[in-house]
């Protein structure tokens, strides 16, 4: 009877040890002091992905130094934490680590996520100023530890777990598609974390993208083609040109306003895209003012006005095309949208080439 009782106690202890080895919590002790160059006793702790028992510990160790320790179950797969400006994967930089079960070699690298395909996830690159990094395993848990030089890390953090048994290898260290991911928002002051609802403003995102693509990226080009090659049909070309450009300006202005609203709601850091959008809108306003101040055909100023109007219009179209592609990139719409818009531009280009040849032949005759 005593032997049976002892065996039950030992078995319960063994099962408890196995269970605890796979789990971690903010009440658990972190025994990594000897391996880390910073004090872990003051680390703040937050359970960041309850489905898979991901636990993040962090602390600001100096004025511009932040220390992180991410804990996750060791499943013979990579573990990743990304710092994002807008809650999306594309454009973020991530710390990724793994320990191979075959050779037990620990690897931790920074990756720049420029797209959604493995080829667009670039190792040893990114926007994080990493001063220290280390990965280790303990009690069937994997720990990613690193330090960043920054005033305040992005609160939008992305976590992912790789395919079990498929690890990156030299020399490319290319990551395979992750099994699962989650986008969260962390309050560094309180330690509270919440799941980022990146689809909450999907309607605004779609409206912003569609309006700007149709207006600045398509209608403006159509209006320009009509102004360049449609003057044989005077004055129809003029009314068609002004009508299309006015519609494009109106829709584009609405699209820019929606962009401001969207930025305010999601607090996205898209300064380049925003700056280009404002610049394009200013060029559009200049075109409207130029139209209202258009001199008579007999005026000596008409030649200079034409030069100004053509130059500003073409500059607007060039920047609009670039910003449309950049917006597709930021919105993580993938190659399909790029190909679709590229085909549309190719059609415009082909039409312009045919009409330009016709234009020059007519003038030469």
XYZ file of C-alpha atoms in Angstrom:
365
model
C 0.000 0.000 0.000
C 2.815 2.357 0.904
C 4.635 1.518 -2.311
C 1.526 2.266 -4.319
C 1.079 5.604 -2.543
C 4.713 6.536 -3.184
C 4.368 5.653 -6.879
C 1.220 7.786 -7.153
C 2.993 10.754 -5.531
C 6.003 10.355 -7.840
C 3.750 10.033 -10.874
C 1.786 13.140 -9.922
C 5.033 15.045 -9.426
C 6.334 13.865 -12.795
C 3.099 14.858 -14.547
C 3.159 18.227 -12.805
C 6.757 18.794 -13.902
C 5.909 17.863 -17.494
C 2.916 20.178 -17.519
C 4.863 23.056 -15.977
C 7.686 22.574 -18.459
C 5.330 23.405 -21.308
C 3.732 26.407 -19.638
C 4.872 29.768 -18.400
C 3.097 32.590 -16.629
C 3.859 35.957 -15.124
C 3.937 34.310 -11.684
C 6.662 31.883 -12.764
C 10.304 32.464 -11.952
C 12.635 33.255 -14.833
C 16.000 31.578 -14.274
C 18.106 33.267 -16.942
C 20.138 35.702 -14.845
C 23.459 34.095 -15.657
C 22.794 34.182 -19.388
C 21.534 37.735 -19.800
C 23.488 41.002 -19.498
C 20.553 42.789 -17.845
C 18.673 42.360 -14.582
C 15.515 40.282 -15.074
C 14.095 40.910 -11.614
C 12.490 44.190 -12.750
C 10.977 42.827 -15.952
C 7.321 43.618 -16.586
C 5.333 40.619 -17.736
C 2.356 40.192 -20.050
C 0.653 37.064 -21.446
C 0.495 38.071 -25.113
C -0.881 34.998 -26.921
C -2.934 32.798 -24.636
C -3.763 30.227 -27.327
C -0.133 29.131 -27.440
C 1.110 30.372 -24.061
C 3.372 33.127 -25.384
C 4.630 35.333 -22.543
C 6.504 38.595 -23.051
C 8.717 40.187 -20.414
C 10.191 43.631 -20.962
C 11.761 46.592 -19.189
C 13.301 49.934 -20.051
C 16.829 49.465 -18.720
C 18.128 52.903 -19.733
C 16.858 56.134 -21.298
C 16.789 54.591 -24.751
C 17.442 50.886 -24.079
C 14.599 48.358 -23.941
C 15.111 44.717 -22.971
C 12.751 41.926 -24.036
C 12.375 38.225 -23.255
C 9.759 36.269 -25.219
C 8.843 32.831 -23.883
C 7.084 30.185 -25.996
C 6.730 26.388 -26.066
C 9.583 24.649 -27.870
C 7.973 22.821 -30.805
C 10.902 22.408 -33.216
C 9.714 25.500 -35.102
C 10.653 29.145 -35.266
C 9.236 31.712 -32.860
C 8.834 35.333 -33.962
C 7.950 38.718 -32.529
C 7.503 41.597 -34.964
C 7.307 45.343 -34.388
C 4.785 46.935 -36.738
C 3.742 50.509 -37.458
C 0.169 49.682 -38.463
C -0.615 46.218 -37.123
C 0.169 44.518 -40.435
C 2.975 42.094 -41.152
C 4.285 43.841 -44.284
C 6.659 46.654 -43.401
C 7.466 45.357 -39.925
C 10.765 44.109 -38.539
C 10.863 40.898 -36.526
C 13.140 39.000 -34.200
C 12.967 35.316 -35.125
C 14.599 32.422 -33.311
C 14.708 28.641 -33.341
C 16.674 25.721 -31.919
C 17.020 22.644 -34.047
C 16.110 19.384 -32.340
C 18.697 17.583 -34.486
C 21.875 19.524 -33.725
C 20.585 21.764 -30.878
C 22.109 24.864 -32.497
C 20.383 28.108 -31.387
C 19.820 30.803 -34.029
C 18.250 34.253 -33.635
C 18.029 36.777 -36.466
C 16.291 39.997 -37.384
C 14.098 39.856 -40.494
C 12.609 42.655 -42.598
C 9.129 41.736 -43.810
C 8.769 43.469 -47.184
C 5.996 41.194 -48.452
C 3.947 38.090 -47.786
C 6.031 35.518 -49.653
C 9.091 33.798 -48.117
C 11.353 35.481 -50.676
C 10.199 38.889 -49.397
C 11.146 38.130 -45.783
C 14.779 39.240 -45.691
C 17.166 37.881 -43.017
C 19.766 40.043 -41.256
C 17.832 43.154 -42.192
C 15.267 45.399 -40.547
C 14.577 48.668 -38.781
C 15.310 47.473 -35.253
C 18.518 48.743 -33.661
C 19.461 45.509 -31.907
C 22.362 45.770 -29.457
C 22.096 42.273 -27.978
C 20.278 39.049 -28.825
C 20.265 35.524 -27.439
C 18.074 32.430 -27.673
C 18.024 29.475 -25.312
C 15.787 26.622 -24.266
C 14.815 25.629 -20.757
C 12.246 23.115 -19.510
C 10.782 22.599 -22.986
C 10.418 26.377 -23.436
C 12.251 28.589 -25.899
C 13.347 32.068 -24.810
C 14.154 34.916 -27.195
C 16.051 37.702 -25.415
C 17.168 40.925 -27.075
C 17.782 44.602 -26.437
C 16.711 47.525 -28.645
C 18.008 51.066 -28.785
C 14.887 53.214 -29.106
C 12.999 55.873 -27.164
C 9.806 53.790 -27.260
C 9.238 50.547 -29.183
C 6.153 50.241 -31.341
C 3.168 49.068 -29.267
C 1.862 47.066 -32.237
C 3.452 43.636 -31.866
C 2.958 40.609 -34.106
C 3.648 37.051 -32.941
C 3.922 33.977 -35.141
C 4.878 30.309 -34.893
C 6.488 28.369 -37.710
C 5.809 24.999 -39.250
C 6.790 22.160 -36.919
C 9.942 20.371 -38.058
C 10.687 22.900 -40.834
C 13.435 25.303 -39.787
C 15.416 27.901 -41.759
C 18.858 26.780 -42.825
C 22.063 28.313 -44.162
C 22.924 30.028 -46.351
C 19.579 31.685 -47.194
C 17.843 31.268 -43.803
C 14.547 31.654 -45.620
C 11.440 31.382 -43.458
C 8.554 29.164 -44.487
C 4.920 30.251 -44.123
C 3.987 30.455 -40.458
C 1.350 28.177 -38.920
C -0.433 30.963 -37.130
C -0.009 34.612 -36.191
C -1.669 37.251 -34.046
C -1.466 41.032 -34.059
C -1.629 42.761 -30.684
C -1.304 46.156 -29.004
C 0.796 46.403 -25.847
C 0.561 49.225 -23.331
C 4.123 49.473 -22.037
C 3.042 51.444 -18.975
C 0.333 49.106 -17.689
C 1.511 45.849 -19.239
C -1.937 45.158 -20.689
C -2.181 43.674 -24.144
C -5.124 43.401 -26.512
C -5.682 41.769 -29.847
C -5.388 44.168 -32.777
C -8.508 44.094 -34.941
C -6.825 44.878 -38.252
C -10.049 44.214 -40.126
C -12.180 46.627 -38.100
C -11.625 49.490 -40.534
C -11.530 47.340 -43.662
C -14.374 49.361 -45.227
C -12.447 52.598 -44.853
C -9.294 50.937 -46.152
C -11.067 49.671 -49.256
C -12.764 53.028 -49.875
C -9.504 54.915 -49.454
C -7.629 52.609 -51.807
C -10.347 52.342 -54.448
C -11.108 56.070 -54.607
C -7.466 57.078 -54.906
C -6.657 54.383 -57.434
C -9.652 55.292 -59.619
C -9.211 59.066 -59.330
C -5.513 59.955 -59.185
C -4.293 56.665 -60.636
C -6.716 56.190 -63.555
C -9.133 59.039 -64.349
C -6.381 61.659 -64.265
C -4.436 59.658 -66.849
C -7.520 59.266 -69.066
C -8.146 63.013 -68.876
C -4.531 63.687 -69.823
C -4.735 61.356 -72.825
C -7.879 63.153 -74.034
C -6.200 66.564 -73.697
C -3.138 65.388 -75.620
C -4.758 63.522 -78.496
C -8.408 64.586 -78.689
C -8.142 68.140 -79.953
C -9.439 67.189 -83.380
C -12.856 67.013 -81.747
C -13.041 70.598 -80.492
C -14.770 71.585 -78.185
C -15.885 68.081 -77.139
C -12.368 67.178 -76.020
C -12.255 70.238 -73.737
C -15.484 69.418 -71.938
C -14.521 65.749 -71.676
C -11.091 66.683 -70.293
C -12.376 69.167 -67.714
C -15.274 66.902 -66.734
C -13.089 63.835 -66.165
C -10.382 65.779 -64.331
C -12.980 67.496 -62.122
C -14.494 64.129 -61.222
C -11.026 62.724 -60.531
C -10.168 65.683 -58.295
C -13.429 65.341 -56.363
C -13.075 61.580 -55.813
C -9.377 61.960 -55.019
C -10.055 64.634 -52.416
C -12.623 62.372 -50.749
C -10.080 59.540 -50.836
C -7.446 61.711 -49.142
C -9.923 62.792 -46.436
C -10.780 59.140 -45.779
C -7.046 58.514 -45.483
C -6.767 61.131 -42.725
C -9.710 59.558 -40.884
C -8.169 56.102 -41.251
C -4.801 57.295 -39.960
C -6.473 58.824 -36.916
C -8.362 55.604 -36.136
C -5.557 53.090 -36.501
C -2.668 55.426 -35.563
C -0.640 54.094 -38.453
C 2.844 55.410 -39.156
C 2.579 55.932 -42.922
C 4.345 59.281 -43.186
C 5.771 58.665 -46.675
C 2.428 57.560 -48.137
C 0.661 60.448 -46.388
C 3.237 62.980 -47.555
C 2.933 61.827 -51.164
C -0.857 61.983 -50.921
C -0.768 65.557 -49.621
C 1.693 66.553 -52.352
C -0.571 65.049 -55.017
C -3.597 66.857 -53.575
C -1.673 70.162 -53.612
C -0.784 69.618 -57.277
C -4.454 68.928 -57.963
C -5.445 72.191 -56.247
C -2.851 74.055 -58.301
C -4.389 72.618 -61.476
C -7.844 73.782 -60.408
C -6.551 77.295 -59.680
C -4.669 77.330 -62.972
C -7.858 76.419 -64.815
C -9.729 79.287 -63.169
C -6.898 81.706 -64.069
C -6.493 80.405 -67.624
C -5.568 83.269 -70.032
C -7.150 83.700 -73.454
C -5.671 81.836 -76.420
C -4.518 85.129 -77.924
C -2.650 86.118 -74.756
C 1.153 86.023 -74.726
C 0.959 84.289 -71.360
C -0.915 81.325 -72.833
C 2.302 79.594 -73.910
C 3.727 79.762 -70.370
C 0.398 78.690 -68.900
C 0.328 75.644 -71.202
C 3.853 74.695 -70.157
C 2.938 75.018 -66.485
C -0.327 73.080 -66.890
C 1.318 70.196 -68.757
C 4.285 69.983 -66.353
C 2.211 69.981 -63.172
C -0.264 67.501 -64.665
C 2.422 65.026 -65.689
C 4.196 65.373 -62.332
C 0.902 64.674 -60.578
C 0.318 61.524 -62.638
C 3.842 60.200 -62.018
C 3.622 60.638 -58.246
C 0.059 59.291 -58.190
C 1.114 56.075 -59.937
C 3.982 55.599 -57.494
C 1.783 56.245 -54.476
C -0.874 53.809 -55.698
C 1.706 51.020 -55.865
C 3.059 52.066 -52.456
C -0.460 52.035 -51.011
C -1.003 48.519 -52.354
C 2.223 47.518 -50.624
C 1.169 49.072 -47.308
C -2.267 47.485 -47.498
C -0.721 44.038 -48.039
C -2.961 43.417 -51.046
C -0.405 41.154 -52.633
C 0.849 40.772 -56.174
C -2.650 40.457 -57.666
C -3.439 44.123 -57.131
C -0.012 45.152 -58.407
C -0.457 43.046 -61.527
C -3.991 44.342 -62.098
C -3.003 47.985 -61.816
C 0.127 47.323 -63.858
C -1.995 45.847 -66.664
C -4.240 48.938 -66.586
C -1.198 51.198 -66.892
C 0.135 49.044 -69.724
C -3.154 49.526 -71.588
C -2.932 53.305 -71.083
C 0.676 53.239 -72.272
C -0.145 51.211 -75.397
C -3.020 53.544 -76.279
C -0.740 56.550 -75.759
C 1.974 55.066 -77.999
C -0.505 54.402 -80.816
C -2.017 57.887 -80.531
C 1.426 59.494 -80.264
C 2.551 57.826 -83.497
C -0.635 59.002 -85.163
C -0.068 62.510 -83.740
C 3.473 62.789 -85.128
C 2.529 61.385 -88.530
C -0.263 63.933 -88.814
C 2.068 66.814 -87.895
C 4.759 65.662 -90.279
C 2.275 65.635 -93.134
